[in-house]
mmCIF file of C-alpha atoms in Angstrom:
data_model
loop_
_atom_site.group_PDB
_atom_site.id
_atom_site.type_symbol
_atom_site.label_atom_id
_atom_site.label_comp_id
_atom_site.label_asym_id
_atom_site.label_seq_id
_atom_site.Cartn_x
_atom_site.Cartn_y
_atom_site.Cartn_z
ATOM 1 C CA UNK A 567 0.000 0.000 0.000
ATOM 2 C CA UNK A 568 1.496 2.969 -0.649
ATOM 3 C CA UNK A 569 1.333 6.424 2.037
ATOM 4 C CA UNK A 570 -1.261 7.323 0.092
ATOM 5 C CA UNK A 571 -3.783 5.056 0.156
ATOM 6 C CA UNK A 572 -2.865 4.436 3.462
ATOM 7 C CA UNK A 573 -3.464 7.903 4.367
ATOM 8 C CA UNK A 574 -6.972 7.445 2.831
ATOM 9 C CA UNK A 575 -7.958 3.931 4.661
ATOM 10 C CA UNK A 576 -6.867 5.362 8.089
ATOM 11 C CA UNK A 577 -9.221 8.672 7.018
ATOM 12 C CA UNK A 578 -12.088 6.197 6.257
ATOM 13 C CA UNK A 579 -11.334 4.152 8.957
ATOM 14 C CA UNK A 580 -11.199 6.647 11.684
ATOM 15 C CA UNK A 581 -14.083 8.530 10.637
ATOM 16 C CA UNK A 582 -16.225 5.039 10.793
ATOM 17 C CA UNK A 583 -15.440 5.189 14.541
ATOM 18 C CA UNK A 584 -13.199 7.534 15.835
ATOM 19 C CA UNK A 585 -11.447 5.384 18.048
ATOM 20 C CA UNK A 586 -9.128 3.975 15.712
ATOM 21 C CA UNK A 587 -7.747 7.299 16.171
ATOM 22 C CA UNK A 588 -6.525 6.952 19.743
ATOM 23 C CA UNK A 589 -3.286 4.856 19.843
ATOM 24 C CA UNK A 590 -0.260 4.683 22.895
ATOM 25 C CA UNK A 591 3.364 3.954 22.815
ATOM 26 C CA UNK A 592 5.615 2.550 25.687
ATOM 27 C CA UNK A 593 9.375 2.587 26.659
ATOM 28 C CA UNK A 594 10.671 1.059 29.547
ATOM 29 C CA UNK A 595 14.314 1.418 30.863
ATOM 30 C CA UNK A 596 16.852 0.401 33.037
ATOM 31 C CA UNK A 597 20.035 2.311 34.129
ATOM 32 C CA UNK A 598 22.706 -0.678 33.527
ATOM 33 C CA UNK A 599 25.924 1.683 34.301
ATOM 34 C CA UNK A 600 26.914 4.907 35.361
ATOM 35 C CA UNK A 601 24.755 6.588 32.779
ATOM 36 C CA UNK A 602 23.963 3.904 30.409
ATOM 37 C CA UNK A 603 20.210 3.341 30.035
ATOM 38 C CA UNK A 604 18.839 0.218 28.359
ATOM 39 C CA UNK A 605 15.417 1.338 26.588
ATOM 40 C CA UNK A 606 12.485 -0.767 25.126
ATOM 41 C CA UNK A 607 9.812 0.338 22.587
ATOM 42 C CA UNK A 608 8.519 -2.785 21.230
ATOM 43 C CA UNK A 609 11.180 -5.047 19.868
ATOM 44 C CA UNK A 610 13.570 -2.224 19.715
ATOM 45 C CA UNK A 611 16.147 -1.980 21.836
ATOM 46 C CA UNK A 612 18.053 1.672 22.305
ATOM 47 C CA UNK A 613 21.111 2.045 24.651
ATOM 48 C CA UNK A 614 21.310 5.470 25.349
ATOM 49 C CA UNK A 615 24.711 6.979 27.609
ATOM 50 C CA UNK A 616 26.351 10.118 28.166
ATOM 51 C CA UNK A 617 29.410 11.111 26.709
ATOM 52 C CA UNK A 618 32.927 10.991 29.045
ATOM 53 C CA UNK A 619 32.190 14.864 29.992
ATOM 54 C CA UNK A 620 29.305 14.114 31.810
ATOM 55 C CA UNK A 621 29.675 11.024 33.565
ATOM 56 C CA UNK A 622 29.321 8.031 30.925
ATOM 57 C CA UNK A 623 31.306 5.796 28.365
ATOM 58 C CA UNK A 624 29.387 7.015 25.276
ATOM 59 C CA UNK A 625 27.849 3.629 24.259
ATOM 60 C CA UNK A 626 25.173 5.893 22.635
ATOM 61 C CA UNK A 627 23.425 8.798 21.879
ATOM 62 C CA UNK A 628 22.697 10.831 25.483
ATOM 63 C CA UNK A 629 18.865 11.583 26.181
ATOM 64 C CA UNK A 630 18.721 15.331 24.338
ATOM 65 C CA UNK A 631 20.320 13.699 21.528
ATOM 66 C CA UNK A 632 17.652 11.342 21.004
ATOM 67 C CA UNK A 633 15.090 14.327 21.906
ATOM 68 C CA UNK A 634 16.717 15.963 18.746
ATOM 69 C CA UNK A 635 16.973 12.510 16.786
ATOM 70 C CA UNK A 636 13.015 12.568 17.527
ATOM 71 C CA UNK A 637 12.285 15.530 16.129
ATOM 72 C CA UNK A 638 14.462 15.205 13.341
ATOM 73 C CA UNK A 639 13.073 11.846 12.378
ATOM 74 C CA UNK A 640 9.287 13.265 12.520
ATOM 75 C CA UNK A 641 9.987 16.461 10.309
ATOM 76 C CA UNK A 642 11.002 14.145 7.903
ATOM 77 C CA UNK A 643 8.207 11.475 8.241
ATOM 78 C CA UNK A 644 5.431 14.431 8.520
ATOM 79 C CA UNK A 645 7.217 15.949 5.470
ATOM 80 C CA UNK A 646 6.729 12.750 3.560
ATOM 81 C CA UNK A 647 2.795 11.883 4.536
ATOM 82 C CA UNK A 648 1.917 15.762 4.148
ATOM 83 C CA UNK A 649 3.704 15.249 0.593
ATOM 84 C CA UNK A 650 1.704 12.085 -0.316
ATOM 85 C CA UNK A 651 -1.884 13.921 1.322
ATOM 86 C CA UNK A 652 -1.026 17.115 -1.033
ATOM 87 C CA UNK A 653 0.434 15.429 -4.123
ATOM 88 C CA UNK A 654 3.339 16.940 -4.282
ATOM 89 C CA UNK A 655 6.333 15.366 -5.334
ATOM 90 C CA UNK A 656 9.002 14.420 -2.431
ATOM 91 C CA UNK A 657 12.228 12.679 -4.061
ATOM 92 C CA UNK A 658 14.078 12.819 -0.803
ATOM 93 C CA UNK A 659 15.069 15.082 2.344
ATOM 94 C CA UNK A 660 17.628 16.121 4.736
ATOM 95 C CA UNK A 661 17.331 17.527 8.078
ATOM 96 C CA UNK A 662 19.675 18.716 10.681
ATOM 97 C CA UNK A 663 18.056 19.701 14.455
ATOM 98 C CA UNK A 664 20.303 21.823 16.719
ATOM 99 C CA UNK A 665 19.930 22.327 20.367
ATOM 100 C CA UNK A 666 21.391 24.827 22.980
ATOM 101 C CA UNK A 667 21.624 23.555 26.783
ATOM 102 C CA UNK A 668 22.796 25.683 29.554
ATOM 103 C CA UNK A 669 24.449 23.137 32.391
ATOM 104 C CA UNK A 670 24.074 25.556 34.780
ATOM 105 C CA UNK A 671 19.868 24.537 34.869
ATOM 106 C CA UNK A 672 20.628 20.472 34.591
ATOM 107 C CA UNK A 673 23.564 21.601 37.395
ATOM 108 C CA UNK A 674 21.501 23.295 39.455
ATOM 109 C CA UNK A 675 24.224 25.775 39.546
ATOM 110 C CA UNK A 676 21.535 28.624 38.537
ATOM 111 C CA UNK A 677 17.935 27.995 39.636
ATOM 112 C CA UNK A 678 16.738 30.471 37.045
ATOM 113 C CA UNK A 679 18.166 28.272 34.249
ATOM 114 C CA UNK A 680 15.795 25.978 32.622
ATOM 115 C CA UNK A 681 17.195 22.703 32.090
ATOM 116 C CA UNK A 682 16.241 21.917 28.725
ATOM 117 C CA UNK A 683 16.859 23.373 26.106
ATOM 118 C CA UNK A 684 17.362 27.126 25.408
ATOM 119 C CA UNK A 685 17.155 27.057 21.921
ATOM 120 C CA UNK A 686 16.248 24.798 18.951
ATOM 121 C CA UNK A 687 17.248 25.153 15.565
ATOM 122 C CA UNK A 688 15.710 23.227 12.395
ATOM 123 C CA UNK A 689 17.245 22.904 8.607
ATOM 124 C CA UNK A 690 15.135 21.340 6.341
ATOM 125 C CA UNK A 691 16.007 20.684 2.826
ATOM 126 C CA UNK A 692 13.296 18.931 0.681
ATOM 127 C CA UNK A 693 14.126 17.269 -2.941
ATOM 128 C CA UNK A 694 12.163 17.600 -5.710
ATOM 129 C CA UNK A 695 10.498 18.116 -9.168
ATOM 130 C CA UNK A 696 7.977 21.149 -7.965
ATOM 131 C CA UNK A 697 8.477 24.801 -7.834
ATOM 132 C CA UNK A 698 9.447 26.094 -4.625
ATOM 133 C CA UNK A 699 6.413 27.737 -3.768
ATOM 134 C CA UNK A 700 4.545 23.529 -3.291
ATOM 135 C CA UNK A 701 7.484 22.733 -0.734
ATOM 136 C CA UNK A 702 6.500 25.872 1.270
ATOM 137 C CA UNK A 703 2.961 24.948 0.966
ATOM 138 C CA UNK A 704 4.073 21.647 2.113
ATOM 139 C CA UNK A 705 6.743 23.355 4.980
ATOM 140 C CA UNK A 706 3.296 24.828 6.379
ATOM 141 C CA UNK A 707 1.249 21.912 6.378
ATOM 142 C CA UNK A 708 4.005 19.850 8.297
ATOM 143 C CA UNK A 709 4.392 22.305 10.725
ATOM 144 C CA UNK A 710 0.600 22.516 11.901
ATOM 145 C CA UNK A 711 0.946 18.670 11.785
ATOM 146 C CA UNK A 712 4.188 16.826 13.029
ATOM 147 C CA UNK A 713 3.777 15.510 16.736
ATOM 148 C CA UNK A 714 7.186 16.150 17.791
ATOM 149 C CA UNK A 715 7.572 19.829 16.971
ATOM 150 C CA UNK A 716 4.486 20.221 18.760
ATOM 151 C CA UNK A 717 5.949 18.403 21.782
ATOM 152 C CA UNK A 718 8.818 21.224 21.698
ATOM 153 C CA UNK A 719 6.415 23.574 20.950
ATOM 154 C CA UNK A 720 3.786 23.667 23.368
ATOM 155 C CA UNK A 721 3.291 22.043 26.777
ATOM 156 C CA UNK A 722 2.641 18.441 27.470
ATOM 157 C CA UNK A 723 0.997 17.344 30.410
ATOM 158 C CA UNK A 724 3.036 14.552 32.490
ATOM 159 C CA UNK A 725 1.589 12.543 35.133
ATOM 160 C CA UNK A 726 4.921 11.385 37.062
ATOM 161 C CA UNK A 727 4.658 8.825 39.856
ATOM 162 C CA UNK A 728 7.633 7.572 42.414
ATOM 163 C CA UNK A 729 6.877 3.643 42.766
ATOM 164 C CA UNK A 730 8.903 2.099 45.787
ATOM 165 C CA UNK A 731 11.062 -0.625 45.319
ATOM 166 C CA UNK A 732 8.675 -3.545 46.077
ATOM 167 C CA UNK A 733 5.855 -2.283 44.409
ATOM 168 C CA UNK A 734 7.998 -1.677 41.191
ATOM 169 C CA UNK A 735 8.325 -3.906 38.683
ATOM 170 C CA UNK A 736 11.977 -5.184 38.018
ATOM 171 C CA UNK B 342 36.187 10.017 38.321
ATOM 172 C CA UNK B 343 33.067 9.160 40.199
ATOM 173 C CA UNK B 344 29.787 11.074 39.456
ATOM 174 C CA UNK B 345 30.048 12.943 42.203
ATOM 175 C CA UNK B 346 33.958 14.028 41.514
ATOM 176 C CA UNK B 347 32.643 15.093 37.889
ATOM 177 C CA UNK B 348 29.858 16.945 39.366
ATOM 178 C CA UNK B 349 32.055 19.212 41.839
ATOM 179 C CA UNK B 350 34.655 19.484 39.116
ATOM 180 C CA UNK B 351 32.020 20.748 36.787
ATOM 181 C CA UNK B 352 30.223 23.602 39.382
ATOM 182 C CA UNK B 353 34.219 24.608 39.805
ATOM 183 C CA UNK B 354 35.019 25.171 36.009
ATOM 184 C CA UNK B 355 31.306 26.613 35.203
ATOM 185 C CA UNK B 356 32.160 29.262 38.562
ATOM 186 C CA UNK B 357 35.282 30.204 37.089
ATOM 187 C CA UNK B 358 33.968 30.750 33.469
ATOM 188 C CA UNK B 359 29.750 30.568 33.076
ATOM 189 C CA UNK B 360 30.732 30.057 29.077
ATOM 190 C CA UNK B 361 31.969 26.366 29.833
ATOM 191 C CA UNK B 362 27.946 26.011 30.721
ATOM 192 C CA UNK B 363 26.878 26.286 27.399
ATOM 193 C CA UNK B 364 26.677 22.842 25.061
ATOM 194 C CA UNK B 365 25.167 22.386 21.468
ATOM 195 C CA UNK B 366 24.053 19.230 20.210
ATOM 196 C CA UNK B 367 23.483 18.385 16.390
ATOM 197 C CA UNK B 368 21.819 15.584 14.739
ATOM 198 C CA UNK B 369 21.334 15.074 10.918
ATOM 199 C CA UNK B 370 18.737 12.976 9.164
ATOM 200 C CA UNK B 371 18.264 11.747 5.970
ATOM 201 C CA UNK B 372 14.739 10.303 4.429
ATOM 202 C CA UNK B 373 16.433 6.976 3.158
ATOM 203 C CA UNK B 374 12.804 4.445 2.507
ATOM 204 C CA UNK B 375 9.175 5.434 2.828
ATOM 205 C CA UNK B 376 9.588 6.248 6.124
ATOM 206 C CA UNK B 377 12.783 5.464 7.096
ATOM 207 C CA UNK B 378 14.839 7.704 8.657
ATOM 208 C CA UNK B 379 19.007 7.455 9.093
ATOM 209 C CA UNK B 380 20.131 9.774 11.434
ATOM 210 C CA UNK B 381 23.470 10.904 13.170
ATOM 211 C CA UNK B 382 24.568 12.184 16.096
ATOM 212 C CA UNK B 383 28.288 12.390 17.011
ATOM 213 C CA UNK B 384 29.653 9.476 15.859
ATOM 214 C CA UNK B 385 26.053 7.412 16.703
ATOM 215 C CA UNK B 386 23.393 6.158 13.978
ATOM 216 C CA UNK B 387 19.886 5.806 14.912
ATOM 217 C CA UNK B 388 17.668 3.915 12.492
ATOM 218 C CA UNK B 389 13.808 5.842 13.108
ATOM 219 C CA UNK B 390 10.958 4.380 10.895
ATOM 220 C CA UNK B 391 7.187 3.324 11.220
ATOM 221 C CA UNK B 392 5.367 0.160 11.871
ATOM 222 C CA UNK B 393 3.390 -1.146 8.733
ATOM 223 C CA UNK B 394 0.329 0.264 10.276
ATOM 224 C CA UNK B 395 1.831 3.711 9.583
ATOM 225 C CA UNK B 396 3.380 3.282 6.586
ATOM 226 C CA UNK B 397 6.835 2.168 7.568
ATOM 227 C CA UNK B 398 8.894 -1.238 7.518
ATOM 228 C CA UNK B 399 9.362 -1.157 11.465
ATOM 229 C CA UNK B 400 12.738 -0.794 10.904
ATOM 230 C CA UNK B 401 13.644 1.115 13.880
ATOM 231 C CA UNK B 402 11.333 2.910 16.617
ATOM 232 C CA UNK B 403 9.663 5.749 15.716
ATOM 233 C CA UNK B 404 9.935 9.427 16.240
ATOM 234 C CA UNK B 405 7.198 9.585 19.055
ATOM 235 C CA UNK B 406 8.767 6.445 20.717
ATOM 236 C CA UNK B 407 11.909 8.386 20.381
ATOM 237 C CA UNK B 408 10.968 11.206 22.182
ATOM 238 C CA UNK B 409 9.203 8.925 24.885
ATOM 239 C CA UNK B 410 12.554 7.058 25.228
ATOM 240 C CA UNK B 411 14.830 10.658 25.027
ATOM 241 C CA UNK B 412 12.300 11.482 28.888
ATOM 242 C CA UNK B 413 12.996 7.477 30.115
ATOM 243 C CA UNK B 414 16.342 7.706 29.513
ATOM 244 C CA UNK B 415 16.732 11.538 30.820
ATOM 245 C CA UNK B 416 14.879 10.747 33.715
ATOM 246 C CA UNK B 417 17.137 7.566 34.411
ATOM 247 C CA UNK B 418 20.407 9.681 34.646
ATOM 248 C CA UNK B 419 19.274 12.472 36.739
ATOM 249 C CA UNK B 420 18.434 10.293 38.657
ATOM 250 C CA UNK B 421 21.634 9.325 38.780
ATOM 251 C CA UNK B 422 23.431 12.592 39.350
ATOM 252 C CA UNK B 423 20.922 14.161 41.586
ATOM 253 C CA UNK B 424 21.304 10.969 43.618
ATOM 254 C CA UNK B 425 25.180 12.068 44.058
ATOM 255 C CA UNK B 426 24.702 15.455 44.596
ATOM 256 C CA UNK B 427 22.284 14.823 47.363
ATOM 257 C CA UNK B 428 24.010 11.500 48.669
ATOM 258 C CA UNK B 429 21.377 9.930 48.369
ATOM 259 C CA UNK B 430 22.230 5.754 47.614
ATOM 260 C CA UNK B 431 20.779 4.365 44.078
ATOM 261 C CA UNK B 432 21.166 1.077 43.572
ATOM 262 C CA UNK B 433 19.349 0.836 39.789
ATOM 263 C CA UNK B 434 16.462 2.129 38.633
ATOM 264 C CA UNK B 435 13.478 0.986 35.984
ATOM 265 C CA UNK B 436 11.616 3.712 34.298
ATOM 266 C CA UNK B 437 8.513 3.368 31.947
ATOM 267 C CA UNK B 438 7.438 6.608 29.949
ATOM 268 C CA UNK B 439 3.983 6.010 28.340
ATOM 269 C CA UNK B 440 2.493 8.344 25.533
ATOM 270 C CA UNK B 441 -1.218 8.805 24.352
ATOM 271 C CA UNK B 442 -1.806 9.833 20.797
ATOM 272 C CA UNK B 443 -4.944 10.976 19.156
ATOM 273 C CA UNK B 444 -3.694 10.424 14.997
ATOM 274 C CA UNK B 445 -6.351 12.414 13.826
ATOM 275 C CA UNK B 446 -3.976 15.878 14.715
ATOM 276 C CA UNK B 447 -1.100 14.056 12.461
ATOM 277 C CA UNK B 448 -3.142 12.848 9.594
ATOM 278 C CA UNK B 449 -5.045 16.670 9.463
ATOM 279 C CA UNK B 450 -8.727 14.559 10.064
ATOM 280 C CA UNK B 451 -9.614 17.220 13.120
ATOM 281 C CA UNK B 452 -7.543 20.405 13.099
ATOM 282 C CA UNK B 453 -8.679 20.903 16.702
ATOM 283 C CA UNK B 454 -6.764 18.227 18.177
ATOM 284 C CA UNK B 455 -3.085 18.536 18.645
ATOM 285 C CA UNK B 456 -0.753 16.332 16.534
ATOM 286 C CA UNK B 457 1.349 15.699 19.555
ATOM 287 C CA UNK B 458 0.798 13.235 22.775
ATOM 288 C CA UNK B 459 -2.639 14.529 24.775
ATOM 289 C CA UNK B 460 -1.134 12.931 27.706
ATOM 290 C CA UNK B 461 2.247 11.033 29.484
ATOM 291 C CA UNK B 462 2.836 8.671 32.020
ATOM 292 C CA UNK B 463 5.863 8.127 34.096
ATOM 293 C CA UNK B 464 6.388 5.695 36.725
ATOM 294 C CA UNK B 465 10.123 5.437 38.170
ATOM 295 C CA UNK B 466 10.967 2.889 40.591
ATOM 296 C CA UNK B 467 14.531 3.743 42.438
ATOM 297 C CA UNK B 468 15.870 1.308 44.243
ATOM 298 C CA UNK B 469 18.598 1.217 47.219
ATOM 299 C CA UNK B 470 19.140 0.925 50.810
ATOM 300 C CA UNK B 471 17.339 4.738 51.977
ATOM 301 C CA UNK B 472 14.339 5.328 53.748
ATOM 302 C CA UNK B 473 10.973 6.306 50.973
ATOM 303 C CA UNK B 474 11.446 9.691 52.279
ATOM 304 C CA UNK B 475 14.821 10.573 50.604
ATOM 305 C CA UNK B 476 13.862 8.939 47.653
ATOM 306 C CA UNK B 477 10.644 10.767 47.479
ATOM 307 C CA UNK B 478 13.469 14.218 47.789
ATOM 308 C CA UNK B 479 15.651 12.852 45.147
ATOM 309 C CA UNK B 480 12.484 12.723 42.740
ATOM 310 C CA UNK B 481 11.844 16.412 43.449
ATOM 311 C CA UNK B 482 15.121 17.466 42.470
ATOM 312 C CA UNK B 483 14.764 15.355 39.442
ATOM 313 C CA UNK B 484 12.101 16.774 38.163
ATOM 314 C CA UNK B 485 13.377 20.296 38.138
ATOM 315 C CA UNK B 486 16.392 19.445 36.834
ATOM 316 C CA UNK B 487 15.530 17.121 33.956
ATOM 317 C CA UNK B 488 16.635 18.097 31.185
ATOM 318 C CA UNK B 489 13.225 16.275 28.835
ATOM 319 C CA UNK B 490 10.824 16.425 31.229
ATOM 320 C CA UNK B 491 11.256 20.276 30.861
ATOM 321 C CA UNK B 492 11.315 19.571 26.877
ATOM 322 C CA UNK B 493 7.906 17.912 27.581
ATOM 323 C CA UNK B 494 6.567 19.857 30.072
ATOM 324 C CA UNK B 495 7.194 23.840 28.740
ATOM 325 C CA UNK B 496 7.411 25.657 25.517
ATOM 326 C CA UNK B 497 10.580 25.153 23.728
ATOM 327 C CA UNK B 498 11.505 28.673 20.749
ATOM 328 C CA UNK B 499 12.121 26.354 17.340
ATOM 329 C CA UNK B 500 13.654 28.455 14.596
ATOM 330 C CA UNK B 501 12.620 26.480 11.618
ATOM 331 C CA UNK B 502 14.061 26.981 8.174
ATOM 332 C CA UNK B 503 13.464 25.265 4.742
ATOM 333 C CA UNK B 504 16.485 25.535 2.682
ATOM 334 C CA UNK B 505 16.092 25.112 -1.106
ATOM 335 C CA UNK B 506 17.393 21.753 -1.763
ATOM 336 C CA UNK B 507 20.262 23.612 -4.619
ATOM 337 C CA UNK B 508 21.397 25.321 -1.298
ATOM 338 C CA UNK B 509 21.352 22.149 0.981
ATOM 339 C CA UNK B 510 23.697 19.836 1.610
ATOM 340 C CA UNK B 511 23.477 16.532 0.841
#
């Protein structure tokens, strides 16, 4: 099937009975070293670590890379169903996502820090047949749409709970 | 150098000079199937892509999982340095991060509801030989000094730009 007529089954689908629409994802971890985190989704399996600087032994990416690798990875996805929903012509795509941290916040050096990050910065550069004009059309159309940029964007609510030890899971 | 070492060396070198406090991370991406997604940081490749039901091969977990696994993972390690800051014992630690999705924001079905997660879940079980109390102080600290959950949680300034692809590197 191509993202096309997948895009229309899931439209006929979820209009049937709208709660086709409603789906949930789940990680799990475990710290396994210093700062190495094993991670779950699914059958995947992520290690993420911190580099020597802070803390780790760089077996992988550190968590605000992966934040970054997340919302590099949707622009891209978003940019290719918002092609296929608007017929316009997507050959390929590169994307680069840039992001500032002040370590005085994660620290705790500076209370009035934030922790995350200051700034983001996102370069995308779509491949083509159509006038440039379509791939700002199509810019536009990902950006009301893409889940992770509006998970940078705009608040998230988080329900956070603390399980002790023998109530936890191992 | 133990965490805690690294963490007193780091509030001495960010006193002497706030500069050293300010990090930049990069990733790159490139579109390589229909919705898979290569992408670099450092010297690290992540492989993002879709289950079938969204269009992809499953080759890799996908850019909301990603961002669900940046907070698990993010959570995990301050965990771990807050833990040594406050001397507080941590044995290990699971974390599961949980996302709700409503796919009628992505696909453009209902422009009322938001393309990103409506809601999050995290439960973190810390284990080790203190009382619930200190633990239950630990998670405080945590969560206003991690790094994602403030990602998550507040409003992050994206500069976005679309760079015609003659312009872009490849």
């Amino acid at each position: 099937m191509s993202i096309k007529e997948l895009i229309d089954a899931s439209h006929t689908a979820i209009k049937e009975d709208a709660s086709r629409a409603a789906v949930s994802f789940v990680t799990t971890g475990e710290l396994v070293g210093a700062t190495e985190v094993t991670v779950h989704a699914r059958q995947h399996e992520i290690t993420v670590d911190e580099p020597p600087a802070l803390g780790g032994a760089d077996a992988g990416a550190n968590p605000v890379e992966h934040a970054l690798i997340a919302l590099a990875s949707c622009q891209a996805i978003t940019y290719r169903f918002w092609a296929a929903q608007l017929g316009i012509a997507l050959d390929d795509l590169a994307v680069t996502a840039e992001g500032d941290l002040d370590l005085r916040g994660f620290l705790g050096i500076d209370e009035a820090i934030r922790p995350g990050f200051t700034a983001v910065r996102l370069t995308i550069t779509p491949r083509g047949p159509e006038p440039a004009e379509r791939y700002a059309e199509l810019a536009e159309a990902v950006d009301r749409h893409c889940p992770v940029l509006d998970l940078f964007s705009n608040p998230t609510p988080v329900e956070r709970i603390v399980l002790p030890a023998d109530l936890g899971q191992r």
